Amino acid sequence: MSSEPVHKIVRLLLLGLVILGCFMTPFFMYFKPSKSCLFASVESIAPRERIEEVLTTNDHNDTTVLIWLWPFGKKRDKVNICASKFSIDGCFITTDRNLYNKSDGVIIHHRDIHSDLSNLPPHQRPPFQKWIWMNWESPSHSSKLGNMKNLFNLTLNYRLDADIPVPYGSLVYTEGEDNFAPPSKDKLLCWIVSHWDENFARVKYYNELQKHIKVDVYGRAFNKCITPQEYVSTLASCKFYLAFENSLHKDYITEKFYNPLGASTVPVVLGASREDYENVIQGDAFIHVDDFASPKELADYILQLDKNEERYRRFFEWRRHFKVKRPVFWAEHACVACDYLRRHRKYQVIQNLDKWFWA
Ligand SMILES: *[C@@H]1O[C@H](CO)[C@@H](O)[C@H](O)[C@H]1NC(C)=O
Ligand SMILES: *[C@@H]1O[C@H](CO)[C@@H](O)[C@H](O)[C@H]1NC(C)=O
Ligand SMILES: *[C@@H]1O[C@H](CO)[C@@H](O)[C@H](O)[C@H]1NC(C)=O
């Protein structure tokens, strides 16, 4: 927190200016009588302080983020890539618990927290430090833990209303690809799935759907595994793909959506609401199961689209200006969290995590 003394000096200087301004006001009143001193000072301080914040935090190595628990226990070596990979300066990402007392942020991966909270940092939290709750599973697949009230300061999550939102993917602007044409396809509708559970909405939907349309299926659930090398080319060889999430939750839109999208296949989605999807991509780039009264109607629609190449191509309008970007798990998340900490020095607390995430 080396920038603190600088802040104090800046604040003193600004205060001096304000006081000076107050004394000077009577003189200026003759020329510009309308504004009160208080108003003038508030208006002039706010933007300056913001600029000062940016100037004092840039190009310094002054924000330390400690990854307390490696997600799923898997260690990664290359985490200090904020500047080189993501153009985020001034961050030091570490896994060295000896640096706990000087860490500005501590990232804690939800799945790895013991149910009795015994593996959380044992020491008192320094007053400037923020604990960051990180989770990538949906509420259905995340266990609630004892008392999580007033425990964390920030949420780092796929939800767009998290403090630090890092969705599973996003569309980023790119110089036009005006003549984009999807790769040639030899299958109409595909699905790759490993986890089969008859209670999942996606399984129930598929069971109905496949009575009305042929679905080329792959993955552990069908005993037809594909290698990572075959994954993208398989996706690309299908006109449509069942981008069915394992559970239906707000903003829970995962790689099951972004991967086919990136491979130029039209995702048929089951998961979050259409509105949630439309927050991340234009509404005519995908098909939502909710738009159809029944799986049969969806099947009929896809069969109809199969005969209309011109109509099919219109699903790829977005490709003229955007491309799919997926974050680098987990290094990017730590860097984005650091960037957030640098910009928000204020007090923050998550009063009721259960209510926010599981309600
Ligand atoms: C930032 O801090 C780390 C660890 O203390 C150090 O290895 C690195 O050289 C520092 N970088 C700068 C630019 O000071
Ligand atoms: C951090 O500070 C606490 C006192 O607040 C101390 O008990 C603890 O040993 C320190 N931890 C490290 C790793 O320096
Ligand atoms: C973080 O949250 C804790 C727990 O409520 C709180 O005591 C602490 O002051 C907060 N720290 C910051 C920097 O917001």
Coordinates of C-alpha atoms and ligand atoms in Angstrom, one line a residue:
M1 CA 0.0 0.0 0.0
S2 CA 2.9 2.4 -0.9
S3 CA 0.5 4.8 -2.5
E4 CA -1.2 5.8 0.8
P5 CA 1.2 8.6 1.8
V6 CA 1.0 10.0 -1.7
H7 CA -2.8 10.0 -1.4
K8 CA -2.5 11.9 1.9
I9 CA -0.3 14.6 0.3
V10 CA -2.7 14.9 -2.6
R11 CA -5.6 15.2 -0.3
L12 CA -3.9 17.9 1.8
L13 CA -3.0 19.8 -1.4
L14 CA -6.6 19.6 -2.6
L15 CA -7.9 20.7 0.8
G16 CA -5.5 23.6 0.6
L17 CA -6.9 24.5 -2.9
V18 CA -10.4 24.3 -1.6
I19 CA -9.7 26.6 1.4
L20 CA -7.9 29.0 -0.9
G21 CA -10.9 28.8 -3.3
C22 CA -13.3 29.6 -0.4
F23 CA -11.3 32.8 0.5
M24 CA -11.0 33.8 -3.1
T25 CA -14.7 33.3 -3.9
P26 CA -15.7 36.8 -2.7
F27 CA -13.4 38.3 -5.4
F28 CA -14.7 36.0 -8.1
M29 CA -18.2 36.6 -7.1
Y30 CA -18.2 39.9 -8.9
F31 CA -17.6 38.2 -12.2
K32 CA -19.4 34.9 -11.6
P33 CA -21.9 35.1 -8.8
S34 CA -23.9 32.0 -9.3
K35 CA -22.1 29.0 -7.7
S36 CA -21.6 28.4 -4.0
C37 CA -18.1 27.6 -2.8
L38 CA -19.1 24.2 -1.6
F39 CA -20.5 23.2 -4.9
A40 CA -17.5 24.5 -6.8
S41 CA -15.2 22.6 -4.6
V42 CA -17.0 19.2 -4.8
E43 CA -17.1 19.5 -8.6
S44 CA -13.5 20.2 -8.9
I45 CA -12.2 17.6 -6.5
A46 CA -14.1 14.6 -7.7
P47 CA -12.5 14.3 -11.2
R48 CA -9.1 15.3 -9.9
E49 CA -9.0 12.6 -7.3
R50 CA -9.9 10.0 -9.8
I51 CA -7.2 11.0 -12.2
E52 CA -4.7 11.0 -9.3
E53 CA -5.7 7.5 -8.4
V54 CA -4.9 6.3 -11.8
L55 CA -1.6 8.1 -12.0
T56 CA -0.4 6.9 -8.6
T57 CA -1.3 3.3 -9.2
N58 CA 0.0 2.8 -12.8
D59 CA 3.4 1.4 -13.4
H60 CA 4.0 0.4 -9.8
N61 CA 4.3 -3.1 -8.6
D62 CA 2.0 -2.3 -5.7
T63 CA -0.8 -4.7 -5.7
T64 CA -0.3 -8.2 -4.5
V65 CA -2.9 -10.9 -5.0
L66 CA -2.5 -14.2 -3.1
I67 CA -4.0 -17.3 -4.5
W68 CA -4.8 -19.1 -1.3
L69 CA -6.1 -22.4 -2.7
W70 CA -5.3 -23.6 -6.2
P71 CA -8.5 -24.5 -8.0
F72 CA -9.0 -28.2 -7.7
G73 CA -5.6 -28.5 -6.2
K74 CA -3.9 -28.1 -9.6
K75 CA -0.8 -26.0 -9.4
R76 CA 0.1 -23.6 -12.2
D77 CA 3.5 -22.1 -12.7
K78 CA 2.9 -19.2 -14.9
V79 CA 0.7 -16.8 -13.0
N80 CA 2.7 -13.6 -13.2
I81 CA 1.6 -12.8 -16.7
C82 CA -0.7 -9.8 -16.0
A83 CA 1.4 -7.3 -17.8
S84 CA 2.7 -9.5 -20.6
K85 CA -0.5 -11.3 -21.5
F86 CA -3.3 -9.0 -20.4
S87 CA -1.8 -5.5 -20.3
I88 CA -2.5 -5.2 -16.6
D89 CA 0.4 -3.4 -14.9
G90 CA 1.5 -3.3 -11.3
C91 CA 0.3 -6.7 -10.2
F92 CA 2.1 -9.3 -8.4
I93 CA 0.3 -12.6 -8.3
T94 CA 1.6 -15.1 -5.7
T95 CA 0.9 -18.4 -4.0
D96 CA 3.4 -17.7 -1.2
R97 CA 1.3 -17.7 2.0
N98 CA 4.2 -15.9 3.7
L99 CA 3.0 -12.8 1.8
Y100 CA -0.5 -13.0 3.4
N101 CA 0.0 -10.0 5.6
K102 CA 0.9 -7.8 2.6
S103 CA -1.6 -9.1 0.2
D104 CA -4.2 -6.7 -1.1
G105 CA -6.4 -9.5 -2.2
V106 CA -6.7 -13.2 -1.3
I107 CA -8.4 -15.4 -3.9
I108 CA -10.3 -18.3 -2.4
H109 CA -11.8 -21.0 -4.7
H110 CA -15.2 -22.1 -3.5
R111 CA -14.9 -25.7 -4.3
D112 CA -11.7 -26.1 -2.3
I113 CA -13.0 -24.6 0.9
H114 CA -13.5 -27.2 3.6
S115 CA -17.1 -27.4 4.9
D116 CA -16.0 -26.3 8.4
L117 CA -14.1 -23.3 6.8
S118 CA -10.9 -24.7 8.5
N119 CA -8.6 -24.1 5.5
L120 CA -9.4 -20.4 5.2
P121 CA -6.5 -18.0 6.2
P122 CA -6.1 -18.3 9.9
H123 CA -4.7 -14.9 10.6
Q124 CA -6.5 -11.7 11.1
R125 CA -7.2 -9.8 7.9
P126 CA -5.1 -6.7 7.4
P127 CA -7.5 -3.7 7.2
F128 CA -6.7 -3.1 3.5
Q129 CA -7.1 -6.7 2.5
K130 CA -10.0 -8.1 0.5
W131 CA -11.0 -11.8 0.4
I132 CA -12.3 -12.7 -3.0
W133 CA -14.8 -15.5 -3.4
M134 CA -14.2 -17.3 -6.7
N135 CA -16.6 -19.9 -8.1
W136 CA -17.3 -21.2 -11.6
E137 CA -19.9 -23.9 -10.9
S138 CA -23.6 -23.2 -11.0
P139 CA -25.6 -22.9 -7.7
S140 CA -26.9 -26.5 -8.3
H141 CA -23.4 -27.8 -8.3
S142 CA -21.9 -25.7 -5.6
S143 CA -22.3 -26.7 -2.0
K144 CA -23.5 -24.1 0.5
L145 CA -21.1 -23.7 3.4
G146 CA -21.8 -22.9 7.0
N147 CA -21.8 -19.3 7.8
M148 CA -20.6 -17.2 4.9
K149 CA -22.2 -14.0 6.0
N150 CA -19.8 -11.0 6.1
L151 CA -16.9 -13.3 5.3
F152 CA -15.9 -12.2 1.8
N153 CA -15.3 -8.8 0.4
L154 CA -15.7 -9.5 -3.3
T155 CA -17.2 -12.0 -5.7
L156 CA -15.3 -13.2 -8.7
N157 CA -17.8 -15.1 -10.8
Y158 CA -19.3 -15.8 -14.3
R159 CA -22.3 -13.8 -13.3
L160 CA -22.4 -10.4 -14.9
D161 CA -23.5 -8.8 -11.6
A162 CA -20.5 -10.1 -9.7
D163 CA -18.1 -7.5 -8.3
I164 CA -15.5 -8.9 -10.7
P165 CA -17.4 -10.6 -13.5
V166 CA -15.4 -13.0 -15.6
P167 CA -17.8 -14.9 -17.9
Y168 CA -16.8 -18.1 -19.6
G169 CA -16.4 -16.2 -22.8
S170 CA -17.2 -13.0 -24.5
L171 CA -17.4 -11.5 -27.9
V172 CA -14.7 -8.9 -28.6
Y173 CA -14.7 -6.5 -31.4
T174 CA -12.4 -7.3 -34.4
E175 CA -11.8 -5.6 -37.7
G176 CA -14.5 -6.9 -40.1
E177 CA -14.6 -10.3 -41.7
D178 CA -17.2 -9.2 -44.2
N179 CA -17.2 -12.4 -46.3
F180 CA -17.3 -14.8 -43.5
A181 CA -18.6 -18.2 -44.5
P182 CA -19.0 -21.1 -42.0
P183 CA -16.9 -24.2 -42.7
S184 CA -18.5 -26.9 -44.7
K185 CA -20.8 -29.2 -42.7
D186 CA -21.6 -32.9 -43.0
K187 CA -23.9 -33.2 -40.0
L188 CA -27.1 -31.3 -39.1
L189 CA -27.2 -31.5 -35.3
C190 CA -24.7 -32.7 -32.8
W191 CA -24.1 -33.1 -29.1
I192 CA -21.1 -34.0 -27.0
V193 CA -21.9 -34.9 -23.5
S194 CA -20.1 -36.7 -20.7
H195 CA -22.2 -36.4 -17.6
W196 CA -25.6 -38.2 -18.0
D197 CA -28.2 -37.7 -15.4
E198 CA -31.9 -38.6 -16.1
N199 CA -32.9 -35.7 -13.8
F200 CA -31.1 -33.1 -15.8
A201 CA -33.4 -30.9 -17.9
R202 CA -31.0 -31.4 -20.8
V203 CA -31.4 -35.2 -20.8
K204 CA -35.2 -35.0 -20.7
Y205 CA -35.2 -32.5 -23.6
Y206 CA -32.8 -34.7 -25.6
N207 CA -34.9 -37.8 -25.1
E208 CA -37.9 -36.1 -26.7
L209 CA -35.9 -34.3 -29.3
Q210 CA -34.2 -37.3 -30.8
K211 CA -37.6 -38.8 -31.6
H212 CA -38.1 -36.1 -34.2
I213 CA -34.6 -35.4 -35.6
K214 CA -31.3 -37.2 -35.9
V215 CA -28.7 -36.1 -33.4
D216 CA -25.1 -37.1 -33.9
V217 CA -23.9 -37.8 -30.3
Y218 CA -20.5 -38.1 -28.8
G219 CA -18.8 -38.2 -25.5
R220 CA -18.5 -40.4 -22.4
A221 CA -22.3 -40.6 -22.0
F222 CA -22.6 -42.3 -25.3
N223 CA -19.4 -44.3 -25.1
K224 CA -18.1 -42.4 -28.1
C225 CA -15.2 -40.4 -26.7
I226 CA -13.4 -37.9 -28.9
T227 CA -9.9 -36.7 -28.4
P228 CA -9.1 -33.0 -27.6
Q229 CA -7.7 -32.8 -31.1
E230 CA -10.9 -33.9 -32.7
Y231 CA -13.0 -31.7 -30.5
V232 CA -13.1 -28.5 -32.5
S233 CA -13.2 -30.1 -35.9
T234 CA -16.2 -32.2 -34.7
L235 CA -18.0 -29.1 -33.5
A236 CA -17.2 -27.4 -36.8
S237 CA -18.6 -30.2 -38.9
C238 CA -22.1 -29.7 -37.5
K239 CA -24.6 -27.1 -38.5
F240 CA -26.2 -27.0 -35.1
Y241 CA -25.0 -28.0 -31.7
L242 CA -26.9 -28.7 -28.5
A243 CA -25.3 -26.3 -26.1
F244 CA -27.1 -27.7 -23.2
E245 CA -25.9 -26.6 -19.7
N246 CA -26.1 -29.1 -16.8
S247 CA -28.4 -26.7 -14.9
L248 CA -30.5 -23.7 -15.5
H249 CA -29.3 -20.5 -13.7
K250 CA -28.9 -16.8 -14.2
D251 CA -25.9 -16.1 -16.5
Y252 CA -24.7 -19.6 -16.3
I253 CA -23.4 -19.8 -19.9
T254 CA -20.3 -21.9 -20.2
E255 CA -17.8 -23.2 -22.7
K256 CA -20.6 -25.5 -23.9
F257 CA -21.9 -22.3 -25.6
Y258 CA -18.7 -20.5 -26.4
N259 CA -16.8 -23.4 -27.9
P260 CA -19.4 -24.2 -30.7
L261 CA -19.8 -20.5 -31.2
G262 CA -16.1 -20.2 -31.7
A263 CA -16.1 -23.2 -34.1
S264 CA -18.7 -21.6 -36.3
T265 CA -21.6 -23.9 -35.3
V266 CA -25.0 -22.5 -34.3
P267 CA -25.6 -23.2 -30.6
V268 CA -29.1 -24.5 -29.7
V269 CA -29.2 -23.4 -26.0
L270 CA -30.8 -24.7 -22.9
G271 CA -29.7 -23.0 -19.7
A272 CA -30.1 -19.4 -18.7
S273 CA -32.9 -17.3 -20.0
R274 CA -32.9 -15.9 -23.6
E275 CA -32.4 -12.4 -22.0
D276 CA -29.2 -13.6 -20.3
Y277 CA -27.8 -14.9 -23.6
E278 CA -28.8 -11.7 -25.3
N279 CA -26.6 -9.8 -22.8
V280 CA -23.6 -11.5 -24.4
I281 CA -24.5 -12.0 -28.0
Q282 CA -27.1 -10.7 -30.5
G283 CA -30.4 -12.6 -30.3
D284 CA -30.3 -14.1 -33.8
A285 CA -26.9 -15.9 -33.4
F286 CA -28.4 -18.8 -31.5
I287 CA -31.6 -20.8 -31.0
H288 CA -33.1 -21.0 -27.6
V289 CA -35.3 -24.0 -26.7
D290 CA -37.7 -21.7 -24.9
D291 CA -38.7 -20.2 -28.2
F292 CA -40.5 -23.5 -29.0
A293 CA -43.6 -25.0 -27.5
S294 CA -42.1 -28.5 -27.7
P295 CA -38.9 -30.4 -28.8
K296 CA -40.8 -31.5 -31.9
E297 CA -41.4 -27.9 -32.9
L298 CA -37.7 -27.2 -32.5
A299 CA -36.9 -30.3 -34.6
D300 CA -39.2 -29.1 -37.3
Y301 CA -37.6 -25.7 -37.3
I302 CA -34.1 -27.1 -37.6
L303 CA -35.1 -29.4 -40.4
Q304 CA -36.6 -26.4 -42.2
L305 CA -33.4 -24.4 -41.7
D306 CA -31.4 -27.2 -43.2
K307 CA -33.0 -26.5 -46.6
N308 CA -32.3 -22.8 -46.5
E309 CA -28.6 -21.9 -46.8
E310 CA -29.2 -18.2 -47.0
R311 CA -31.2 -18.2 -43.8
Y312 CA -28.5 -20.4 -42.1
R313 CA -25.8 -18.0 -43.0
R314 CA -27.6 -15.2 -41.2
F315 CA -26.8 -16.8 -37.9
F316 CA -23.3 -15.7 -38.5
E317 CA -23.9 -12.0 -38.9
W318 CA -22.0 -11.3 -35.6
R319 CA -18.8 -12.7 -37.2
R320 CA -18.5 -9.5 -39.3
H321 CA -17.5 -7.5 -36.2
F322 CA -16.7 -9.9 -33.4
K323 CA -14.8 -13.0 -32.4
V324 CA -15.1 -15.3 -29.4
K325 CA -12.6 -14.8 -26.6
R326 CA -12.3 -17.2 -23.8
P327 CA -10.4 -16.3 -20.6
V328 CA -7.2 -18.0 -19.5
F329 CA -8.1 -20.1 -16.5
W330 CA -6.8 -19.1 -13.9
A331 CA -4.1 -16.6 -14.5
E332 CA -6.4 -14.2 -16.2
H333 CA -8.9 -14.3 -13.4
A334 CA -6.2 -13.4 -10.9
C335 CA -5.0 -10.5 -13.0
V336 CA -8.5 -9.2 -13.6
A337 CA -9.1 -9.4 -9.8
C338 CA -5.9 -7.4 -9.2
D339 CA -6.9 -4.8 -11.8
Y340 CA -10.2 -4.5 -9.9
L341 CA -8.4 -4.0 -6.5
R342 CA -6.2 -1.3 -8.0
R343 CA -9.2 0.7 -9.1
H344 CA -11.4 0.2 -6.0
R345 CA -9.7 1.0 -2.7
K346 CA -13.0 1.4 -1.0
Y347 CA -14.5 -0.7 1.8
Q348 CA -16.5 -3.6 0.5
V349 CA -18.2 -6.6 2.0
I350 CA -20.5 -9.4 0.8
Q351 CA -23.1 -9.4 3.5
N352 CA -25.1 -12.4 2.4
L353 CA -23.4 -14.6 -0.2
D354 CA -26.0 -17.4 0.2
K355 CA -28.8 -15.0 -0.8
W356 CA -26.9 -13.5 -3.7
F357 CA -25.7 -16.8 -5.2
W358 CA -28.1 -19.6 -4.1
A359 CA -31.4 -17.7 -3.6
Ligands
LIG1 C1 7.4 -6.8 -8.5 O1 7.6 -7.6 -7.3 C2 8.1 -8.9 -7.5 C3 8.1 -9.7 -6.2 O2 8.4 -8.8 -5.1 C4 9.5 -8.8 -8.1 O3 10.0 -10.1 -8.4 C5 9.4 -7.9 -9.4 O4 10.7 -7.7 -9.9 C6 8.8 -6.6 -9.1 N1 8.6 -5.8 -10.3 C7 8.9 -4.5 -10.4 C8 8.6 -3.8 -11.7 O5 9.2 -3.8 -9.4
LIG2 C1 0.7 -11.8 10.0 O1 0.4 -10.9 11.0 C2 -0.1 -11.6 12.2 C3 -0.5 -10.6 13.2 O2 -1.5 -9.8 12.8 C4 0.9 -12.6 12.7 O3 0.4 -13.3 13.9 C5 1.3 -13.6 11.6 O4 2.3 -14.4 12.1 C6 1.7 -12.8 10.4 N1 1.9 -13.8 9.3 C7 3.0 -13.8 8.5 C8 3.0 -14.9 7.5 O5 3.8 -13.0 8.6
LIG3 C1 -13.6 -7.1 4.3 O1 -14.6 -7.7 5.0 C2 -14.4 -7.9 6.3 C3 -15.5 -8.8 6.9 O2 -16.7 -8.2 7.0 C4 -14.4 -6.5 7.0 O3 -14.2 -6.6 8.4 C5 -13.3 -5.7 6.3 O4 -13.2 -4.4 6.9 C6 -13.4 -5.7 4.8 N1 -12.3 -5.0 4.2 C7 -12.3 -4.1 3.2 C8 -11.0 -3.6 2.8 O5 -13.3 -3.8 2.7

